[in-house]
């Protein structure tokens, strides 16, 4: 590429960034205090079905971050129940950060994506109203070649929260990380915790 072509390429990159196309800043959580509490909230992927209690992802994340991580996962939970349960958990633990991993059971039980969207968005808003930051993880639809529904990205954009859109899908489609068709094994939960830790570390959120 000659100098003129390089100059044109650089100019194009600058223009697209100024227009906000393809150069969006990564959405991050703010720095956490050294005594911060993290609330890991969700269903069986949070409670740790498929592994021992000491090797579920909240326990490993606590080990990695040095922060207190509460395992508030309930196996089989749908988002309507999670929406009812969340305010009490927020009041009990006053977390600085909520890790929200919900939606798989809604899709398995065909409860409808509109209901899923509404419940998840309400949970995010409730947390924000309680001065709790939110990191959301997307869950894939239960199909052979599945990906998370668009609603996760839409909620994240509407509420201004960070979203990890790929990690759960990647783990659920890799047999070495599975204990059964739905749940992770010890290695899978460790990879999940490591990915969350890396996200927080990259954002400069960890004390």
PDB file of C-alpha atoms in Angstrom:
ATOM      1  CA  UNK A   1       0.000   0.000   0.000  1.00  0.00           C
ATOM      2  CA  UNK A   2       1.509   3.369  -1.009  1.00  0.00           C
ATOM      3  CA  UNK A   3       1.611   6.450   1.217  1.00  0.00           C
ATOM      4  CA  UNK A   4      -1.443   8.035  -0.390  1.00  0.00           C
ATOM      5  CA  UNK A   5      -3.522   4.886   0.079  1.00  0.00           C
ATOM      6  CA  UNK A   6      -2.385   4.594   3.699  1.00  0.00           C
ATOM      7  CA  UNK A   7      -3.358   8.200   4.330  1.00  0.00           C
ATOM      8  CA  UNK A   8      -6.800   7.572   2.861  1.00  0.00           C
ATOM      9  CA  UNK A   9      -7.223   4.457   5.017  1.00  0.00           C
ATOM     10  CA  UNK A  10      -6.275   6.322   8.189  1.00  0.00           C
ATOM     11  CA  UNK A  11      -8.623   9.169   7.280  1.00  0.00           C
ATOM     12  CA  UNK A  12     -11.469   6.697   6.777  1.00  0.00           C
ATOM     13  CA  UNK A  13     -10.864   5.128  10.190  1.00  0.00           C
ATOM     14  CA  UNK A  14     -10.849   8.544  11.864  1.00  0.00           C
ATOM     15  CA  UNK A  15     -14.059   9.594  10.108  1.00  0.00           C
ATOM     16  CA  UNK A  16     -15.891   6.383  11.039  1.00  0.00           C
ATOM     17  CA  UNK A  17     -14.813   6.770  14.667  1.00  0.00           C
ATOM     18  CA  UNK A  18     -16.008  10.367  14.721  1.00  0.00           C
ATOM     19  CA  UNK A  19     -19.325   9.180  13.340  1.00  0.00           C
ATOM     20  CA  UNK A  20     -19.487   6.478  16.007  1.00  0.00           C
ATOM     21  CA  UNK A  21     -19.372   3.622  13.504  1.00  0.00           C
ATOM     22  CA  UNK A  22     -17.395   0.546  14.526  1.00  0.00           C
ATOM     23  CA  UNK A  23     -15.323   2.306  17.202  1.00  0.00           C
ATOM     24  CA  UNK A  24     -17.640   2.166  20.193  1.00  0.00           C
ATOM     25  CA  UNK A  25     -15.913   2.217  23.562  1.00  0.00           C
ATOM     26  CA  UNK A  26     -16.274  -1.013  25.492  1.00  0.00           C
ATOM     27  CA  UNK A  27     -18.932  -0.718  28.175  1.00  0.00           C
ATOM     28  CA  UNK A  28     -17.423  -1.433  31.581  1.00  0.00           C
ATOM     29  CA  UNK A  29     -18.298  -1.551  35.236  1.00  0.00           C
ATOM     30  CA  UNK A  30     -16.824   1.173  37.438  1.00  0.00           C
ATOM     31  CA  UNK A  31     -13.973   0.387  39.853  1.00  0.00           C
ATOM     32  CA  UNK A  32     -15.069  -1.615  42.882  1.00  0.00           C
ATOM     33  CA  UNK A  33     -14.101  -0.837  46.468  1.00  0.00           C
ATOM     34  CA  UNK A  34     -11.773  -3.276  48.276  1.00  0.00           C
ATOM     35  CA  UNK A  35     -14.643  -4.392  50.517  1.00  0.00           C
ATOM     36  CA  UNK A  36     -17.139  -4.726  47.650  1.00  0.00           C
ATOM     37  CA  UNK A  37     -19.674  -7.545  47.648  1.00  0.00           C
ATOM     38  CA  UNK A  38     -20.513  -9.219  44.341  1.00  0.00           C
ATOM     39  CA  UNK A  39     -23.912 -10.897  43.999  1.00  0.00           C
ATOM     40  CA  UNK A  40     -23.896 -13.784  41.509  1.00  0.00           C
ATOM     41  CA  UNK A  41     -27.580 -14.115  40.654  1.00  0.00           C
ATOM     42  CA  UNK A  42     -29.219 -16.673  38.418  1.00  0.00           C
ATOM     43  CA  UNK A  43     -30.306 -20.259  37.974  1.00  0.00           C
ATOM     44  CA  UNK A  44     -28.468 -23.605  37.992  1.00  0.00           C
ATOM     45  CA  UNK A  45     -25.508 -22.227  36.038  1.00  0.00           C
ATOM     46  CA  UNK A  46     -24.926 -19.952  39.021  1.00  0.00           C
ATOM     47  CA  UNK A  47     -25.820 -22.401  41.780  1.00  0.00           C
ATOM     48  CA  UNK A  48     -23.317 -24.794  40.197  1.00  0.00           C
ATOM     49  CA  UNK A  49     -25.226 -27.915  39.184  1.00  0.00           C
ATOM     50  CA  UNK A  50     -22.659 -30.345  37.783  1.00  0.00           C
ATOM     51  CA  UNK A  51     -19.858 -29.437  40.192  1.00  0.00           C
ATOM     52  CA  UNK A  52     -19.158 -29.300  43.920  1.00  0.00           C
ATOM     53  CA  UNK A  53     -20.093 -26.182  45.866  1.00  0.00           C
ATOM     54  CA  UNK A  54     -16.433 -25.243  46.207  1.00  0.00           C
ATOM     55  CA  UNK A  55     -15.990 -25.314  42.429  1.00  0.00           C
ATOM     56  CA  UNK A  56     -19.041 -23.378  41.225  1.00  0.00           C
ATOM     57  CA  UNK A  57     -18.232 -20.175  39.375  1.00  0.00           C
ATOM     58  CA  UNK A  58     -19.021 -17.757  42.258  1.00  0.00           C
ATOM     59  CA  UNK A  59     -16.626 -19.639  44.563  1.00  0.00           C
ATOM     60  CA  UNK A  60     -13.865 -19.555  41.963  1.00  0.00           C
ATOM     61  CA  UNK A  61     -14.533 -15.889  41.188  1.00  0.00           C
ATOM     62  CA  UNK A  62     -14.207 -15.102  44.890  1.00  0.00           C
ATOM     63  CA  UNK A  63     -10.850 -16.867  44.894  1.00  0.00           C
ATOM     64  CA  UNK A  64      -9.674 -14.969  41.814  1.00  0.00           C
ATOM     65  CA  UNK A  65     -10.830 -11.495  42.859  1.00  0.00           C
ATOM     66  CA  UNK A  66     -10.266 -11.649  46.603  1.00  0.00           C
ATOM     67  CA  UNK A  67     -13.734 -10.119  47.003  1.00  0.00           C
ATOM     68  CA  UNK A  68     -16.772 -11.605  48.678  1.00  0.00           C
ATOM     69  CA  UNK A  69     -18.958 -13.272  46.035  1.00  0.00           C
ATOM     70  CA  UNK A  70     -22.427 -14.408  47.112  1.00  0.00           C
ATOM     71  CA  UNK A  71     -23.858 -17.423  45.283  1.00  0.00           C
ATOM     72  CA  UNK A  72     -27.524 -16.481  44.833  1.00  0.00           C
ATOM     73  CA  UNK A  73     -28.283 -19.110  42.215  1.00  0.00           C
ATOM     74  CA  UNK A  74     -31.509 -21.142  42.341  1.00  0.00           C
ATOM     75  CA  UNK A  75     -31.714 -24.238  40.181  1.00  0.00           C
ATOM     76  CA  UNK A  76     -34.652 -24.274  37.776  1.00  0.00           C
ATOM     77  CA  UNK A  77     -35.473 -20.613  38.277  1.00  0.00           C
ATOM     78  CA  UNK A  78     -37.205 -18.628  35.548  1.00  0.00           C
ATOM     79  CA  UNK A  79     -36.918 -14.871  35.264  1.00  0.00           C
ATOM     80  CA  UNK A  80     -40.386 -14.198  36.660  1.00  0.00           C
ATOM     81  CA  UNK A  81     -39.312 -15.846  39.910  1.00  0.00           C
ATOM     82  CA  UNK A  82     -35.924 -14.146  39.736  1.00  0.00           C
ATOM     83  CA  UNK A  83     -37.641 -10.790  39.396  1.00  0.00           C
ATOM     84  CA  UNK A  84     -39.594 -11.489  42.588  1.00  0.00           C
ATOM     85  CA  UNK A  85     -36.512 -12.695  44.463  1.00  0.00           C
ATOM     86  CA  UNK A  86     -33.960 -10.056  43.475  1.00  0.00           C
ATOM     87  CA  UNK A  87     -35.085  -7.150  45.711  1.00  0.00           C
ATOM     88  CA  UNK A  88     -34.704  -9.267  48.849  1.00  0.00           C
ATOM     89  CA  UNK A  89     -31.211 -10.396  47.818  1.00  0.00           C
ATOM     90  CA  UNK A  90     -30.171  -6.808  47.115  1.00  0.00           C
ATOM     91  CA  UNK A  91     -31.476  -5.698  50.492  1.00  0.00           C
ATOM     92  CA  UNK A  92     -29.774  -8.581  52.304  1.00  0.00           C
ATOM     93  CA  UNK A  93     -26.293  -8.171  50.833  1.00  0.00           C
ATOM     94  CA  UNK A  94     -26.080  -4.581  49.491  1.00  0.00           C
ATOM     95  CA  UNK A  95     -23.843  -5.699  46.621  1.00  0.00           C
ATOM     96  CA  UNK A  96     -21.750  -3.266  44.647  1.00  0.00           C
ATOM     97  CA  UNK A  97     -21.988  -5.503  41.579  1.00  0.00           C
ATOM     98  CA  UNK A  98     -24.698  -7.863  40.332  1.00  0.00           C
ATOM     99  CA  UNK A  99     -23.708 -10.591  37.878  1.00  0.00           C
ATOM    100  CA  UNK A 100     -26.949 -11.506  36.123  1.00  0.00           C
ATOM    101  CA  UNK A 101     -27.078 -14.909  34.425  1.00  0.00           C
ATOM    102  CA  UNK A 102     -30.717 -15.809  33.758  1.00  0.00           C
ATOM    103  CA  UNK A 103     -32.995 -16.831  30.923  1.00  0.00           C
ATOM    104  CA  UNK A 104     -32.158 -20.416  30.048  1.00  0.00           C
ATOM    105  CA  UNK A 105     -35.139 -21.907  31.845  1.00  0.00           C
ATOM    106  CA  UNK A 106     -37.524 -19.401  30.265  1.00  0.00           C
ATOM    107  CA  UNK A 107     -36.396 -20.533  26.824  1.00  0.00           C
ATOM    108  CA  UNK A 108     -36.457 -24.229  27.733  1.00  0.00           C
ATOM    109  CA  UNK A 109     -40.045 -23.836  28.952  1.00  0.00           C
ATOM    110  CA  UNK A 110     -41.022 -21.648  25.990  1.00  0.00           C
ATOM    111  CA  UNK A 111     -42.244 -18.802  28.154  1.00  0.00           C
ATOM    112  CA  UNK A 112     -41.749 -16.299  25.357  1.00  0.00           C
ATOM    113  CA  UNK A 113     -39.007 -13.823  24.569  1.00  0.00           C
ATOM    114  CA  UNK A 114     -41.152 -10.773  25.350  1.00  0.00           C
ATOM    115  CA  UNK A 115     -41.613 -11.968  28.921  1.00  0.00           C
ATOM    116  CA  UNK A 116     -37.913 -12.789  29.194  1.00  0.00           C
ATOM    117  CA  UNK A 117     -36.935  -9.355  27.930  1.00  0.00           C
ATOM    118  CA  UNK A 118     -39.301  -7.558  30.289  1.00  0.00           C
ATOM    119  CA  UNK A 119     -38.194  -9.513  33.354  1.00  0.00           C
ATOM    120  CA  UNK A 120     -34.482  -9.111  32.667  1.00  0.00           C
ATOM    121  CA  UNK A 121     -34.803  -5.406  31.985  1.00  0.00           C
ATOM    122  CA  UNK A 122     -36.781  -4.902  35.187  1.00  0.00           C
ATOM    123  CA  UNK A 123     -34.083  -6.741  37.152  1.00  0.00           C
ATOM    124  CA  UNK A 124     -31.404  -4.479  35.714  1.00  0.00           C
ATOM    125  CA  UNK A 125     -33.420  -1.363  36.548  1.00  0.00           C
ATOM    126  CA  UNK A 126     -34.117  -2.568  40.103  1.00  0.00           C
ATOM    127  CA  UNK A 127     -30.409  -3.142  40.659  1.00  0.00           C
ATOM    128  CA  UNK A 128     -29.505   0.268  39.260  1.00  0.00           C
ATOM    129  CA  UNK A 129     -32.111   1.933  41.464  1.00  0.00           C
ATOM    130  CA  UNK A 130     -30.338   0.264  44.405  1.00  0.00           C
ATOM    131  CA  UNK A 131     -26.986   1.716  43.279  1.00  0.00           C
ATOM    132  CA  UNK A 132     -25.776  -1.705  42.199  1.00  0.00           C
ATOM    133  CA  UNK A 133     -23.812  -2.082  38.991  1.00  0.00           C
ATOM    134  CA  UNK A 134     -24.809  -4.907  36.647  1.00  0.00           C
ATOM    135  CA  UNK A 135     -22.779  -7.238  34.464  1.00  0.00           C
ATOM    136  CA  UNK A 136     -25.074  -9.428  32.354  1.00  0.00           C
ATOM    137  CA  UNK A 137     -24.243 -12.725  30.660  1.00  0.00           C
ATOM    138  CA  UNK A 138     -26.239 -13.835  27.634  1.00  0.00           C
ATOM    139  CA  UNK A 139     -27.654 -17.360  27.398  1.00  0.00           C
ATOM    140  CA  UNK A 140     -28.134 -19.174  24.068  1.00  0.00           C
ATOM    141  CA  UNK A 141     -31.460 -20.456  22.861  1.00  0.00           C
ATOM    142  CA  UNK A 142     -31.851 -24.261  23.188  1.00  0.00           C
ATOM    143  CA  UNK A 143     -31.288 -25.081  19.531  1.00  0.00           C
ATOM    144  CA  UNK A 144     -28.739 -27.178  17.659  1.00  0.00           C
ATOM    145  CA  UNK A 145     -26.928 -24.148  16.248  1.00  0.00           C
ATOM    146  CA  UNK A 146     -27.865 -21.666  18.923  1.00  0.00           C
ATOM    147  CA  UNK A 147     -26.876 -18.158  19.832  1.00  0.00           C
ATOM    148  CA  UNK A 148     -28.327 -15.791  22.434  1.00  0.00           C
ATOM    149  CA  UNK A 149     -31.456 -13.914  21.370  1.00  0.00           C
ATOM    150  CA  UNK A 150     -30.940 -10.264  20.435  1.00  0.00           C
ATOM    151  CA  UNK A 151     -32.809  -9.126  23.526  1.00  0.00           C
ATOM    152  CA  UNK A 152     -29.674  -9.410  25.673  1.00  0.00           C
ATOM    153  CA  UNK A 153     -27.783  -6.904  23.540  1.00  0.00           C
ATOM    154  CA  UNK A 154     -30.850  -4.678  23.316  1.00  0.00           C
ATOM    155  CA  UNK A 155     -31.255  -4.599  27.104  1.00  0.00           C
ATOM    156  CA  UNK A 156     -27.561  -3.927  27.626  1.00  0.00           C
ATOM    157  CA  UNK A 157     -27.641  -1.039  25.173  1.00  0.00           C
ATOM    158  CA  UNK A 158     -30.850   0.427  26.593  1.00  0.00           C
ATOM    159  CA  UNK A 159     -29.649   0.306  30.201  1.00  0.00           C
ATOM    160  CA  UNK A 160     -25.969   1.068  29.591  1.00  0.00           C
ATOM    161  CA  UNK A 161     -24.607  -2.089  31.196  1.00  0.00           C
ATOM    162  CA  UNK A 162     -21.767  -4.359  30.041  1.00  0.00           C
ATOM    163  CA  UNK A 163     -22.719  -7.656  28.424  1.00  0.00           C
ATOM    164  CA  UNK A 164     -20.716 -10.842  28.008  1.00  0.00           C
ATOM    165  CA  UNK A 165     -22.481 -12.245  24.976  1.00  0.00           C
ATOM    166  CA  UNK A 166     -20.409 -15.275  23.997  1.00  0.00           C
ATOM    167  CA  UNK A 167     -18.857 -17.067  26.972  1.00  0.00           C
ATOM    168  CA  UNK A 168     -21.882 -19.150  28.047  1.00  0.00           C
ATOM    169  CA  UNK A 169     -22.600 -20.192  24.459  1.00  0.00           C
ATOM    170  CA  UNK A 170     -18.965 -21.124  23.867  1.00  0.00           C
ATOM    171  CA  UNK A 171     -18.859 -23.292  26.984  1.00  0.00           C
ATOM    172  CA  UNK A 172     -22.188 -24.983  26.335  1.00  0.00           C
ATOM    173  CA  UNK A 173     -21.053 -26.046  22.873  1.00  0.00           C
ATOM    174  CA  UNK A 174     -17.754 -27.546  24.054  1.00  0.00           C
ATOM    175  CA  UNK A 175     -18.148 -31.050  25.513  1.00  0.00           C
ATOM    176  CA  UNK A 176     -15.015 -30.848  27.628  1.00  0.00           C
ATOM    177  CA  UNK A 177     -16.749 -28.217  29.764  1.00  0.00           C
ATOM    178  CA  UNK A 178     -20.106 -29.998  30.160  1.00  0.00           C
ATOM    179  CA  UNK A 179     -21.443 -32.289  32.897  1.00  0.00           C
ATOM    180  CA  UNK A 180     -24.709 -32.919  31.010  1.00  0.00           C
ATOM    181  CA  UNK A 181     -26.515 -31.372  28.001  1.00  0.00           C
ATOM    182  CA  UNK A 182     -27.292 -28.176  29.949  1.00  0.00           C
ATOM    183  CA  UNK A 183     -24.863 -27.754  32.826  1.00  0.00           C
ATOM    184  CA  UNK A 184     -21.149 -27.156  33.082  1.00  0.00           C
ATOM    185  CA  UNK A 185     -18.591 -29.252  34.907  1.00  0.00           C
ATOM    186  CA  UNK A 186     -15.830 -28.076  37.231  1.00  0.00           C
ATOM    187  CA  UNK A 187     -13.605 -27.060  34.311  1.00  0.00           C
ATOM    188  CA  UNK A 188     -16.491 -25.198  32.684  1.00  0.00           C
ATOM    189  CA  UNK A 189     -17.326 -23.212  35.804  1.00  0.00           C
ATOM    190  CA  UNK A 190     -13.661 -22.339  36.215  1.00  0.00           C
ATOM    191  CA  UNK A 191     -13.514 -21.056  32.635  1.00  0.00           C
ATOM    192  CA  UNK A 192     -16.669 -19.016  33.269  1.00  0.00           C
ATOM    193  CA  UNK A 193     -15.205 -17.491  36.429  1.00  0.00           C
ATOM    194  CA  UNK A 194     -11.929 -16.759  34.655  1.00  0.00           C
ATOM    195  CA  UNK A 195     -13.756 -15.021  31.808  1.00  0.00           C
ATOM    196  CA  UNK A 196     -15.706 -12.829  34.233  1.00  0.00           C
ATOM    197  CA  UNK A 197     -12.526 -12.065  36.166  1.00  0.00           C
ATOM    198  CA  UNK A 198     -10.778 -11.108  32.927  1.00  0.00           C
ATOM    199  CA  UNK A 199     -13.651  -8.814  31.942  1.00  0.00           C
ATOM    200  CA  UNK A 200     -13.537  -7.031  35.298  1.00  0.00           C
ATOM    201  CA  UNK A 201      -9.757  -6.844  35.206  1.00  0.00           C
ATOM    202  CA  UNK A 202      -9.699  -5.468  31.655  1.00  0.00           C
ATOM    203  CA  UNK A 203     -12.205  -2.817  32.722  1.00  0.00           C
ATOM    204  CA  UNK A 204     -10.032  -1.785  35.659  1.00  0.00           C
ATOM    205  CA  UNK A 205     -12.902  -2.646  37.987  1.00  0.00           C
ATOM    206  CA  UNK A 206     -10.947  -4.742  40.489  1.00  0.00           C
ATOM    207  CA  UNK A 207      -9.325  -3.112  43.540  1.00  0.00           C
TER     208      UNK A 207
END
